[in-house]
PDB file of C-alpha atoms in Angstrom:
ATOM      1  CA  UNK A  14     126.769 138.611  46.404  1.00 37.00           C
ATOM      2  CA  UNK A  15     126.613 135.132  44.572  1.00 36.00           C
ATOM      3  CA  UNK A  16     128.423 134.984  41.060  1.00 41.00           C
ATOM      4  CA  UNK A  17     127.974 138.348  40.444  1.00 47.00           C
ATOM      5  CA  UNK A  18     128.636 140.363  43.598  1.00 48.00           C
ATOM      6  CA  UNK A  19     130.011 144.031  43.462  1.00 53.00           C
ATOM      7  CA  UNK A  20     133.155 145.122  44.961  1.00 68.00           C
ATOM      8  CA  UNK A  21     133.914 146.728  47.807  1.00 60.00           C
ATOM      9  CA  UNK A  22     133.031 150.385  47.081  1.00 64.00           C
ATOM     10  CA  UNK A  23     130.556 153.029  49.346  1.00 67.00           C
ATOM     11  CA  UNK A  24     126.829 151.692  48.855  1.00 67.00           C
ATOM     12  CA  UNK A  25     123.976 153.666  48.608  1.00 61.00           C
ATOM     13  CA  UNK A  26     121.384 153.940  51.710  1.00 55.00           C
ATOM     14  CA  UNK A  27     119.163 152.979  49.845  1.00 49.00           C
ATOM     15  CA  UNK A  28     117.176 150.831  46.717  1.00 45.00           C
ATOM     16  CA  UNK A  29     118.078 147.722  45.144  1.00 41.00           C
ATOM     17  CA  UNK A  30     120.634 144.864  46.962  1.00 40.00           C
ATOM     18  CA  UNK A  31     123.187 143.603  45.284  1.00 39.00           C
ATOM     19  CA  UNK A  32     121.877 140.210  45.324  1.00 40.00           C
ATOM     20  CA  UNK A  33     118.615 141.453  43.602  1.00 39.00           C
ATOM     21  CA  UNK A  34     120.381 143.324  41.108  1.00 40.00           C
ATOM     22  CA  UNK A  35     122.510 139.818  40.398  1.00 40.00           C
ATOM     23  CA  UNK A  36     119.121 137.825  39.596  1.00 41.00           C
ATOM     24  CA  UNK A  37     118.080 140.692  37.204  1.00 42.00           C
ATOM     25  CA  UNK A  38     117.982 139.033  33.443  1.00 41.00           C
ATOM     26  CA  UNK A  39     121.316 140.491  31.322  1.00 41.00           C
ATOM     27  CA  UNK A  40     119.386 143.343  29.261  1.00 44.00           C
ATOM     28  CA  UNK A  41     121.658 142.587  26.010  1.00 45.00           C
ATOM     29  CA  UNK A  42     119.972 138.792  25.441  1.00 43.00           C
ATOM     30  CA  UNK A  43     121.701 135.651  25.483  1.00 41.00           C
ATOM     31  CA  UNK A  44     125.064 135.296  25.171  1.00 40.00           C
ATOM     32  CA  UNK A  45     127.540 133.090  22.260  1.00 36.00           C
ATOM     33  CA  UNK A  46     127.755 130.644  24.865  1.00 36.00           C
ATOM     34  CA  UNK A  47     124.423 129.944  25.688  1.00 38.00           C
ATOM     35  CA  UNK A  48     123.250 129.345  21.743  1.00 34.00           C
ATOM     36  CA  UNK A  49     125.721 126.579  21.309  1.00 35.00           C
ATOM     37  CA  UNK A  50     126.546 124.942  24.216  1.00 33.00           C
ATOM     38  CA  UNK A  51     124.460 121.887  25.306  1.00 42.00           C
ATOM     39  CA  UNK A  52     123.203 120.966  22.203  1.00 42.00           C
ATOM     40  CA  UNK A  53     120.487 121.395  19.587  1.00 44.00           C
ATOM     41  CA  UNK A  54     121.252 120.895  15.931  1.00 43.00           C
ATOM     42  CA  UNK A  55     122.050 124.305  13.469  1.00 43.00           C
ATOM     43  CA  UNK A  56     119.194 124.791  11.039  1.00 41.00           C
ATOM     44  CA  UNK A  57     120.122 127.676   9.236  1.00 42.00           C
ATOM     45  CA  UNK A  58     122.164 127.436   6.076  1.00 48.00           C
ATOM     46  CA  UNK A  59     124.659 129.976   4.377  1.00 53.00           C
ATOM     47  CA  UNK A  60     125.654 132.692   6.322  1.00 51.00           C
ATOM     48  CA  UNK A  61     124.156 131.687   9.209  1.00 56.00           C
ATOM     49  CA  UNK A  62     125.328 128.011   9.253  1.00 58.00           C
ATOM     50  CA  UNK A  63     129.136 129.651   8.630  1.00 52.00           C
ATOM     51  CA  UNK A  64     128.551 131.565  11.614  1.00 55.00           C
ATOM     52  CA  UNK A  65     127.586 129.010  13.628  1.00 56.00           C
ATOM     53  CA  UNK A  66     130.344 127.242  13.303  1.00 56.00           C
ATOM     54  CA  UNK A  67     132.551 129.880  13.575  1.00 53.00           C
ATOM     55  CA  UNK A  68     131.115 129.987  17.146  1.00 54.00           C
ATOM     56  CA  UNK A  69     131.426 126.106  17.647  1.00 52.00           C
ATOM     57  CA  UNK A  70     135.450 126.834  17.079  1.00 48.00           C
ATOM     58  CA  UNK A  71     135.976 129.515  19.300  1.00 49.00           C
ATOM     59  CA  UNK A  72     134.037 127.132  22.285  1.00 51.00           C
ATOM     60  CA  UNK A  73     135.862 124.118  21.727  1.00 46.00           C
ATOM     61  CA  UNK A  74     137.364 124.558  25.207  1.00 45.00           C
ATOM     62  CA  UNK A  75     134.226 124.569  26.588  1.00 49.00           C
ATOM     63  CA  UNK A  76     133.686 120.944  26.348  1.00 47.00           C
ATOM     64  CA  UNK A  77     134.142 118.776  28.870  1.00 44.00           C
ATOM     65  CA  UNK A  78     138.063 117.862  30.098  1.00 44.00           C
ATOM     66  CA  UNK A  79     139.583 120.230  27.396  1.00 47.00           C
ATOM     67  CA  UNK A  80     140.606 123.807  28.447  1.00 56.00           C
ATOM     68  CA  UNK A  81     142.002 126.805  26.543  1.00 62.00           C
ATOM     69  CA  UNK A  82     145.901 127.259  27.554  1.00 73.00           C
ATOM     70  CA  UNK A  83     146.550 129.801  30.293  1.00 78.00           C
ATOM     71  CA  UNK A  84     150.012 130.898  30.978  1.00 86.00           C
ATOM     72  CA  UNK A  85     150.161 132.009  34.712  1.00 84.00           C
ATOM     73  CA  UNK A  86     150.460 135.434  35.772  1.00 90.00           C
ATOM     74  CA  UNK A  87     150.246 136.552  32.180  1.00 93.00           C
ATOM     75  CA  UNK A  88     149.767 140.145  32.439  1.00 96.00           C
ATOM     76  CA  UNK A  89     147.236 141.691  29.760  1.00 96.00           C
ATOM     77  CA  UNK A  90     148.313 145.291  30.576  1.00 97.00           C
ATOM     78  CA  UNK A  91     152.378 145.478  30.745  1.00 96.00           C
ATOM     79  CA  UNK A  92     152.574 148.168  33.220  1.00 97.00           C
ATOM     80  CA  UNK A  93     150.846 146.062  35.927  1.00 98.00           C
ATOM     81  CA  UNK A  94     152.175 143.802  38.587  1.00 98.00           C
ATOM     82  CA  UNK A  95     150.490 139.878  38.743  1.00 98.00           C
ATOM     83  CA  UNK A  96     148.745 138.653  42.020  1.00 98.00           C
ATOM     84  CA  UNK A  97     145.887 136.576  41.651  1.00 97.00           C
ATOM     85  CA  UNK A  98     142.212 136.259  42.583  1.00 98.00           C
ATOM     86  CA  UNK A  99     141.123 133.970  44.321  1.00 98.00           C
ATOM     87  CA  UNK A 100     138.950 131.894  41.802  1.00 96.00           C
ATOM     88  CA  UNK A 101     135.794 132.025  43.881  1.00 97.00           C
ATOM     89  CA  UNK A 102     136.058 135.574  42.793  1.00 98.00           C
ATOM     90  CA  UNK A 103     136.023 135.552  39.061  1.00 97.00           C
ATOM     91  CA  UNK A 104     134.427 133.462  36.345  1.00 95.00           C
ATOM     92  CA  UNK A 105     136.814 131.567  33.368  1.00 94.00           C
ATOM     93  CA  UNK A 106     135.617 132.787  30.007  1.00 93.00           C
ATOM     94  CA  UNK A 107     137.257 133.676  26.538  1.00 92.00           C
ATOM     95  CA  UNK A 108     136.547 136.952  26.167  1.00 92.00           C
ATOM     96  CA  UNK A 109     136.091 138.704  23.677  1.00 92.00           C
ATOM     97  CA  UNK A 110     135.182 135.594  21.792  1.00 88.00           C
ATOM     98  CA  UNK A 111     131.983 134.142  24.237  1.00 90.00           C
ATOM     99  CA  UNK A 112     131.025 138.131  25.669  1.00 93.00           C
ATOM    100  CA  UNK A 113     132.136 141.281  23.650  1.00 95.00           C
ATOM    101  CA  UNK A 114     133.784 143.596  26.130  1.00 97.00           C
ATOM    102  CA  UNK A 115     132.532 147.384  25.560  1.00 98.00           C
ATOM    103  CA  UNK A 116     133.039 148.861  29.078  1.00 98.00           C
ATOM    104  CA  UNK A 117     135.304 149.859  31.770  1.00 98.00           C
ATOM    105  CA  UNK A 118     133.942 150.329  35.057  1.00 98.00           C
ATOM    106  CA  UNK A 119     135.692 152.645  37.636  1.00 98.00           C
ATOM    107  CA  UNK A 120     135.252 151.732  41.117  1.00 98.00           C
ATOM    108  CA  UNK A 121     136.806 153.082  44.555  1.00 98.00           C
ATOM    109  CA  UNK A 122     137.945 150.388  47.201  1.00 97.00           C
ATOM    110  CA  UNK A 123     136.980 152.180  50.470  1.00 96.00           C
ATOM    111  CA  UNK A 124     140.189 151.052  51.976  1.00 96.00           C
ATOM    112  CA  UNK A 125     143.849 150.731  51.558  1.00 98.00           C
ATOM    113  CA  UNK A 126     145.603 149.371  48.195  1.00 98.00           C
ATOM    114  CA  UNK A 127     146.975 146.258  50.642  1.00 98.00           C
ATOM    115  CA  UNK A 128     143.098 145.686  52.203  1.00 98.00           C
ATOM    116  CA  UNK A 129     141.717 145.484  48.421  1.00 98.00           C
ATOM    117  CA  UNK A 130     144.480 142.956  47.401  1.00 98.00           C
ATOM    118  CA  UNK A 131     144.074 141.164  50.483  1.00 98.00           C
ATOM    119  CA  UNK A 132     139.980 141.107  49.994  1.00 98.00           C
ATOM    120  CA  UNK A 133     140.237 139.935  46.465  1.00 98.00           C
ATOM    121  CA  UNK A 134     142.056 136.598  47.264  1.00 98.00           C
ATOM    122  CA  UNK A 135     139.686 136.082  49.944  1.00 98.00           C
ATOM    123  CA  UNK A 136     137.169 133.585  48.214  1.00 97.00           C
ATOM    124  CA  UNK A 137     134.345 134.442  50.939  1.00 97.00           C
ATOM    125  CA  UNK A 138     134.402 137.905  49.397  1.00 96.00           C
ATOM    126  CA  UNK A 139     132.736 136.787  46.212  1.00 94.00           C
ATOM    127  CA  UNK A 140     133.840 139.860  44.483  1.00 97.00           C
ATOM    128  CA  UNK A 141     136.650 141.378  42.729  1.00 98.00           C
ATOM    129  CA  UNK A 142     137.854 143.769  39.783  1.00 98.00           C
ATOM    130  CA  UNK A 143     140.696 143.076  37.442  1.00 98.00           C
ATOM    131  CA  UNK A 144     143.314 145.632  38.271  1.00 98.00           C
ATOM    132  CA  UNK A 145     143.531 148.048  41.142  1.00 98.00           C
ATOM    133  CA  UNK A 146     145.210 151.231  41.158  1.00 98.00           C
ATOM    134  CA  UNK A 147     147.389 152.572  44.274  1.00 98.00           C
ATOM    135  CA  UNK A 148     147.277 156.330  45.274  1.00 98.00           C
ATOM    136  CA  UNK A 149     151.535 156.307  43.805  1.00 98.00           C
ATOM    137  CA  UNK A 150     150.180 154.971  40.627  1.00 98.00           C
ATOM    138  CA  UNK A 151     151.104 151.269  40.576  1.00 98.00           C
ATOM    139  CA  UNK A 152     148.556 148.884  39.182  1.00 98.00           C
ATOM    140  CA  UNK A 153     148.330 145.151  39.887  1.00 98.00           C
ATOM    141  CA  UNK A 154     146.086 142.809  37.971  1.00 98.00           C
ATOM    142  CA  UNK A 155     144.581 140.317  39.443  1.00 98.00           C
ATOM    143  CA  UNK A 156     142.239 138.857  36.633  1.00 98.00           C
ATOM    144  CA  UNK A 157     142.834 138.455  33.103  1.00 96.00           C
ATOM    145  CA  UNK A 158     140.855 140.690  30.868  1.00 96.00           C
ATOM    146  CA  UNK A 159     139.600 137.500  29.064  1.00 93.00           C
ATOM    147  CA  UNK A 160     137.823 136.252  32.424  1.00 96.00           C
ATOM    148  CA  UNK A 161     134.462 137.518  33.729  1.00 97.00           C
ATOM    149  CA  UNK A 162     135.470 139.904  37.256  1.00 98.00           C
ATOM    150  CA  UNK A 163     132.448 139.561  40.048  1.00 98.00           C
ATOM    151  CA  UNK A 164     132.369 143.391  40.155  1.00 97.00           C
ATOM    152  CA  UNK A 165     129.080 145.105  39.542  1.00 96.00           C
ATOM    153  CA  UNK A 166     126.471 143.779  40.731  1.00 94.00           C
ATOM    154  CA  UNK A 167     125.106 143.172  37.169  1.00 97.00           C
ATOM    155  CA  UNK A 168     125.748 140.259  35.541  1.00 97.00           C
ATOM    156  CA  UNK A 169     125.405 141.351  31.573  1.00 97.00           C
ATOM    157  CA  UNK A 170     127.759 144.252  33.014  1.00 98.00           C
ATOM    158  CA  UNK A 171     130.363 141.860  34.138  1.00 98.00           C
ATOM    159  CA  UNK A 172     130.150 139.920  31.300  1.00 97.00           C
ATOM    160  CA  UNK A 173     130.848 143.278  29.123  1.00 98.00           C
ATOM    161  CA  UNK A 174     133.170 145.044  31.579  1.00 98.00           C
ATOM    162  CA  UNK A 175     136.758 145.288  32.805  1.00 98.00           C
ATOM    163  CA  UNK A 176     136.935 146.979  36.322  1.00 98.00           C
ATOM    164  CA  UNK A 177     139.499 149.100  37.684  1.00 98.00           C
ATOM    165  CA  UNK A 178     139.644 149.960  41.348  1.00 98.00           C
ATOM    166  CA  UNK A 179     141.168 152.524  43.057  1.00 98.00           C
ATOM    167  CA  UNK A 180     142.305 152.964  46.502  1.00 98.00           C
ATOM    168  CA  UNK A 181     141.216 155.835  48.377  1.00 98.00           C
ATOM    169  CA  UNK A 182     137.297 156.370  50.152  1.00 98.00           C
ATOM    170  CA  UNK A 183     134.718 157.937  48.483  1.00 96.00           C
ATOM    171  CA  UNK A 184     134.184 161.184  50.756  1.00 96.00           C
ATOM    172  CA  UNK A 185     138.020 161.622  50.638  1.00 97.00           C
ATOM    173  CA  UNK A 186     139.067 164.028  47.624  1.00 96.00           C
ATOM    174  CA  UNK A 187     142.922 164.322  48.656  1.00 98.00           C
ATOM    175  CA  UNK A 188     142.825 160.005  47.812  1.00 98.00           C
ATOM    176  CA  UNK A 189     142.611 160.943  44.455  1.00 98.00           C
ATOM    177  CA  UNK A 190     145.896 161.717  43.356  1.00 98.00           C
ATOM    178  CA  UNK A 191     147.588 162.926  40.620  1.00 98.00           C
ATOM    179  CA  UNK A 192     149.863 159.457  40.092  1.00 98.00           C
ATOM    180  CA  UNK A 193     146.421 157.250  40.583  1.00 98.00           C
ATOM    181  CA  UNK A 194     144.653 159.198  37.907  1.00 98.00           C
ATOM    182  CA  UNK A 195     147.111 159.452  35.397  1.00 98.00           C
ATOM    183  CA  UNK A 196     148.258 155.491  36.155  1.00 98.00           C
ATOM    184  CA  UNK A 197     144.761 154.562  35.949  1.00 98.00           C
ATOM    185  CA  UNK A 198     144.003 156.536  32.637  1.00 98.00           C
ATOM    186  CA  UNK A 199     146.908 154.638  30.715  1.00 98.00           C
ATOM    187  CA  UNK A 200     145.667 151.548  32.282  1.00 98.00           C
ATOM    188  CA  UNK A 201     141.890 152.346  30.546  1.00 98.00           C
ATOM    189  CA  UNK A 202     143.375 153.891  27.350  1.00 98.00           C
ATOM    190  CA  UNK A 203     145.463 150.500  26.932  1.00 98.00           C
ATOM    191  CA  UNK A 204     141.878 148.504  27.632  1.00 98.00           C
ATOM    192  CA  UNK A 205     140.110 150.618  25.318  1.00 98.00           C
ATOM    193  CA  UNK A 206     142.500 150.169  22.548  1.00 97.00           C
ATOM    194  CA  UNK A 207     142.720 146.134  23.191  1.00 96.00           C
ATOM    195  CA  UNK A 208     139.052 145.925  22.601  1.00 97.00           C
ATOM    196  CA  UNK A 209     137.882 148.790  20.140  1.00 97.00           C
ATOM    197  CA  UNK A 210     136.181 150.331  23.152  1.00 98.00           C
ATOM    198  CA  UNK A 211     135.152 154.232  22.629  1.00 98.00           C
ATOM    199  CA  UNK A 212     136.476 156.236  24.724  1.00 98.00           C
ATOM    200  CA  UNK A 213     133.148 158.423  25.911  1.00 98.00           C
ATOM    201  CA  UNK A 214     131.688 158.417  28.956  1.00 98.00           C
ATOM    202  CA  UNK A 215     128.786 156.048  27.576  1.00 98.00           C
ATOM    203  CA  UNK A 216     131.680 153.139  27.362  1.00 98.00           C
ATOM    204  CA  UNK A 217     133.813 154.331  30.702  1.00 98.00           C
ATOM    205  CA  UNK A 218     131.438 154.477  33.486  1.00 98.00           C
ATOM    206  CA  UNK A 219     131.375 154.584  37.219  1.00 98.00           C
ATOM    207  CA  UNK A 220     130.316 151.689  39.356  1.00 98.00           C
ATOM    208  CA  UNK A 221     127.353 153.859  40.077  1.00 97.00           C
ATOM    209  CA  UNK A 222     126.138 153.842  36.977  1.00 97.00           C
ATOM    210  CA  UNK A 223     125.191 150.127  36.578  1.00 97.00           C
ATOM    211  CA  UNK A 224     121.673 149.207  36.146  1.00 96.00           C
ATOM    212  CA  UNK A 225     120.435 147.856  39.783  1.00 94.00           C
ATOM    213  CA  UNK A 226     123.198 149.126  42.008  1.00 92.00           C
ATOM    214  CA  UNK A 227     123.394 149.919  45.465  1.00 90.00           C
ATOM    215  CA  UNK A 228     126.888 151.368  45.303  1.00 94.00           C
ATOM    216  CA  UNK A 229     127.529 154.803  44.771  1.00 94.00           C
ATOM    217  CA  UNK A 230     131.382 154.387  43.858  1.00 96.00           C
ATOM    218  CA  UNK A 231     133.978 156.547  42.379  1.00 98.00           C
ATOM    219  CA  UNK A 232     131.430 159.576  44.478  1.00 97.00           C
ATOM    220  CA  UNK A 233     131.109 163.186  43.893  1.00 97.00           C
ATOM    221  CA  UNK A 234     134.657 164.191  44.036  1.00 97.00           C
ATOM    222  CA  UNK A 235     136.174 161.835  40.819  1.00 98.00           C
ATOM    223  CA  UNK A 236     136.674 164.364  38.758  1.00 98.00           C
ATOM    224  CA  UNK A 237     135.576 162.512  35.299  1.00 98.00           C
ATOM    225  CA  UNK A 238     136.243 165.620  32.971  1.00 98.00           C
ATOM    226  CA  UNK A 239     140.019 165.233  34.386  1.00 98.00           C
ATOM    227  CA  UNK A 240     140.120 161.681  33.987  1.00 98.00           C
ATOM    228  CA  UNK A 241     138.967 161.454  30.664  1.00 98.00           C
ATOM    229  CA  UNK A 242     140.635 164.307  29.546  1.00 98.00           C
ATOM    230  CA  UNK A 243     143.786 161.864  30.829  1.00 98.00           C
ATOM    231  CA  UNK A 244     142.149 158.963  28.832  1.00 98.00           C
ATOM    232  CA  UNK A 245     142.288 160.698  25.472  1.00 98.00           C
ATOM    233  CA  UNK A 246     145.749 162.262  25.990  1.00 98.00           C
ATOM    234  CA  UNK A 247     146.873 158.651  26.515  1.00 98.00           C
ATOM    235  CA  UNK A 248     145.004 156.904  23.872  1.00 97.00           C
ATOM    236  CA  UNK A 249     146.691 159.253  21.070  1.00 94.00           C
ATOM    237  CA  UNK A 250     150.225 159.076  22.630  1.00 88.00           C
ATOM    238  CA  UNK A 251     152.864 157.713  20.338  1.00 77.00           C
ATOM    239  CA  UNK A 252     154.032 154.912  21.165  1.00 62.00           C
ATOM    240  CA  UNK A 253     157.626 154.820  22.501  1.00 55.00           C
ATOM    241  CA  UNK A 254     160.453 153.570  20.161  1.00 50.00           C
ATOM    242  CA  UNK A 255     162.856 151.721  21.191  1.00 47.00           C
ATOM    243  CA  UNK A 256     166.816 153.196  21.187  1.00 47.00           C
ATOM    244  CA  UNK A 257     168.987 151.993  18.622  1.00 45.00           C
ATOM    245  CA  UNK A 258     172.257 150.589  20.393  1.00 46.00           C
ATOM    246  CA  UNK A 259     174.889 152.081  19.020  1.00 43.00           C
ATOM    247  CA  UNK A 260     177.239 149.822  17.121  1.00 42.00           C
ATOM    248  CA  UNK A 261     180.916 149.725  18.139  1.00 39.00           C
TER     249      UNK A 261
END
């Protein structure tokens, strides 16, 4: 699966490998990274020039021996639980600063919540999502949304995408439960209101969906009018206040 393996979901019998699918060339062109980094001196003037080194600022820890500050287990989603990747599984990045991020990707683990977790901080696996989703609705992160997730078998997609799994198999309908679905579509409604992502099914896809597969993950029974349905509820929910104590 190489640096941009898929996850663990049901493959289809047939067509494209994953490792083919991972040497296909990203279809949106070459990213902020790869126009600054290694060299080559700006020509353009005005708007162009400003831009340019706009970009140079927002790569300075890119450069050799300096890195951008991480705080450890920082959650991005405050509802989730930390455990970490195992870095073989993930690439660093600054997202949405090198690769805008304008998808969520639903996959299905074909296994237990504990076998995914387990799987993911196995650095032979070469693949992982950023959160995963338990049939009882808790959700544990175990990649920042800022990092690239080795997830879809599509490397412009990973670049672009945050992936959510969710335990259960595909050929399973009673794994989808009630708790993972309406977990999971606060968890994407938070994502898609971090990153001015549109909540439509062009912009929240299915790992099946992405260009050169050979999975066929969530399957026929996620039930996407449901789910997004879910989504929209929970992107227009008011946000809790807090309780005035009462003074005394």
């Amino acid at each position: 699966m190489g640096n941009n393996g898929s996850t663990r979901g049901a493959r289809k019998p047939s067509g494209k490998s994953a490792g083919s699918a991972s040497r296909k060339k990203p279809a949106d062109g070459v990213s902020r990274r790869a126009l600054l980094i290694g060299g080559g001196a700006v020509a353009a003037a005005g708007t162009a020039a400003v831009l340019a080194r706009d970009r140079v600022k927002r790569l300075w820890w890119q450069v050799p021996g300096v890195e951008k500050p991480r705080k450890p287990g920082e959650l991005d989603y405050a509802g989730a639980t930390w455990v970490a990747a195992s870095e073989a599984n993930w690439r660093r990045a600054d997202r949405p600063d090198d690769f805008p991020v304008d998808r969520v990707i639903i996959h299905v683990t074909q296994g237990s919540f504990a076998s995914a977790v387990k799987v993911f901080q196995d650095p032979a696996h070469q693949a992982a999502t950023h959160y995963i989703v338990g049939q009882d609705g808790r959700v544990v992160q175990m990649i920042r949304e800022l990092d690239v997730a080795y997830q879809a078998g599509n490397r412009s997609y990973n670049e672009r995408g945050v992936g959510i799994e969710h335990e259960g198999f595909v050929d399973r309908p009673k794994d989808l439960t009630k708790a993972m679905y309406e977990s999971s579509a606060r968890l994407t409604a938070s994502i898609c209101a971090r990153h001015g992502i549109p909540v439509d099914r062009e912009h929240i896809i299915g790992h099946v969906e992405v260009p050169g597969t050979d999975h066929t993950d969530p399957g026929p029974h996620w039930d996407w009018d449901r789910y997004m349905e879910l989504v929209r509820r929970a992107a227009t929910a008011p946000t809790p206040t807090p309780t005035a104590k009462a003074s005394g």
